[in-house]
GROMACS .gro file of C-alpha atoms in nm:
model
   83
    1MET     CA    1 -11.312 -12.652   0.252
    2ILE     CA    2 -11.216 -12.450   0.560
    3ASN     CA    3 -10.854 -12.348   0.586
    4ILE     CA    4 -10.675 -12.334   0.921
    5GLU     CA    5 -10.653 -11.954   0.922
    6GLN     CA    6 -11.031 -11.923   0.877
    7ALA     CA    7 -11.094 -12.178   1.150
    8ALA     CA    8 -10.864 -11.994   1.393
    9ASN     CA    9 -11.103 -11.699   1.373
   10LYS     CA   10 -11.404 -11.919   1.447
   11LYS     CA   11 -11.529 -12.076   1.767
   12TYR     CA   12 -11.531 -12.431   1.627
   13PRO     CA   13 -11.246 -12.676   1.563
   14VAL     CA   14 -11.130 -12.735   1.206
   15PRO     CA   15 -11.337 -13.030   1.078
   16ARG     CA   16 -11.084 -13.307   1.007
   17GLU     CA   17 -11.314 -13.611   1.024
   18LEU     CA   18 -11.051 -13.828   1.192
   19ASP     CA   19 -11.252 -14.066   1.405
   20GLY     CA   20 -11.572 -14.145   1.216
   21VAL     CA   21 -11.792 -14.114   1.529
   22TYR     CA   22 -12.048 -13.861   1.408
   23SER     CA   23 -12.288 -13.641   1.600
   24ARG     CA   24 -12.543 -13.395   1.468
   25VAL     CA   25 -12.484 -13.047   1.607
   26ILE     CA   26 -12.593 -12.693   1.526
   27ARG     CA   27 -12.325 -12.470   1.372
   28ASP     CA   28 -12.408 -12.113   1.279
   29GLY     CA   29 -12.777 -12.196   1.307
   30LYS     CA   30 -12.760 -12.500   1.076
   31PRO     CA   31 -12.755 -12.869   1.164
   32VAL     CA   32 -12.433 -13.044   1.057
   33ASN     CA   33 -12.271 -13.381   1.119
   34ARG     CA   34 -11.931 -13.363   1.291
   35CYS     CA   35 -11.687 -13.624   1.416
   36PHE     CA   36 -11.641 -13.652   1.791
   37SER     CA   37 -11.289 -13.509   1.761
   38ASP     CA   38 -11.428 -13.209   1.568
   39LEU     CA   39 -11.677 -13.117   1.841
   40THR     CA   40 -11.618 -12.843   2.095
   41SER     CA   41 -11.550 -12.956   2.451
   42GLU     CA   42 -11.909 -12.875   2.548
   43GLU     CA   43 -12.048 -13.072   2.253
   44GLN     CA   44 -11.826 -13.369   2.344
   45GLU     CA   45 -11.956 -13.359   2.702
   46ARG     CA   46 -12.319 -13.357   2.581
   47PHE     CA   47 -12.243 -13.649   2.347
   48MET     CA   48 -12.079 -13.854   2.624
   49GLN     CA   49 -12.363 -13.784   2.872
   50ASN     CA   50 -12.589 -13.988   2.644
   51LEU     CA   51 -12.359 -14.293   2.657
   52ASP     CA   52 -12.369 -14.572   2.911
   53LYS     CA   53 -12.055 -14.732   3.055
   54ASN     CA   54 -12.019 -14.970   2.760
   55GLY     CA   55 -12.064 -14.684   2.512
   56LEU     CA   56 -11.795 -14.478   2.686
   57MET     CA   57 -11.557 -14.773   2.686
   58THR     CA   58 -11.621 -14.835   2.316
   59LEU     CA   59 -11.565 -14.466   2.236
   60CYS     CA   60 -11.236 -14.461   2.431
   61LYS     CA   61 -11.108 -14.774   2.260
   62HIS     CA   62 -11.206 -14.643   1.917
   63ILE     CA   63 -11.044 -14.300   1.972
   64THR     CA   64 -10.730 -14.477   2.099
   65GLU     CA   65 -10.720 -14.696   1.788
   66VAL     CA   66 -10.756 -14.392   1.560
   67MET     CA   67 -10.485 -14.205   1.751
   68ARG     CA   68 -10.253 -14.507   1.733
   69ASN     CA   69 -10.313 -14.548   1.358
   70ILE     CA   70 -10.229 -14.182   1.295
   71ALA     CA   71  -9.915 -14.205   1.510
   72ASP     CA   72  -9.806 -14.523   1.332
   73GLU     CA   73  -9.873 -14.375   0.988
   74PHE     CA   74  -9.663 -14.065   1.057
   75ASP     CA   75  -9.416 -14.221   1.303
   76ILE     CA   76  -9.520 -13.986   1.582
   77SER     CA   77  -9.402 -14.044   1.937
   78CYS     CA   78  -9.400 -13.831   2.250
   79LYS     CA   79  -9.096 -14.002   2.400
   80GLU     CA   80  -8.772 -13.812   2.375
   81THR     CA   81  -8.519 -14.094   2.391
   82GLU     CA   82  -8.496 -14.454   2.281
   83GLU     CA   83  -8.553 -14.716   2.550
   0.00000   0.00000   0.00000
C-alpha cells in the first residue's frame, strides 16, 4: 500500500480506486490498472479521447454518482450557510 507521503514524492496520484472505471496504463515501466480518478490529467485526456458522446455522458454521470455517494456518506458540502 502506498502512503500519502510516498505518493507526494511521485508523479502519479495516490491510487484510491474510488470510481471503478479502470484503464490500463504504464507506471514506472509496468502495465497497471488504475481508476479514472487515479489517472494523471494526461492519462484522463487520452482515455476520454477514445470515448464517443454517449461514453463521455456515461462517464460524467457515473463520476457524479460516485462523488455524490462519497459526499452523502461523509456529509460533505461546499456551501457555507444553510438555505
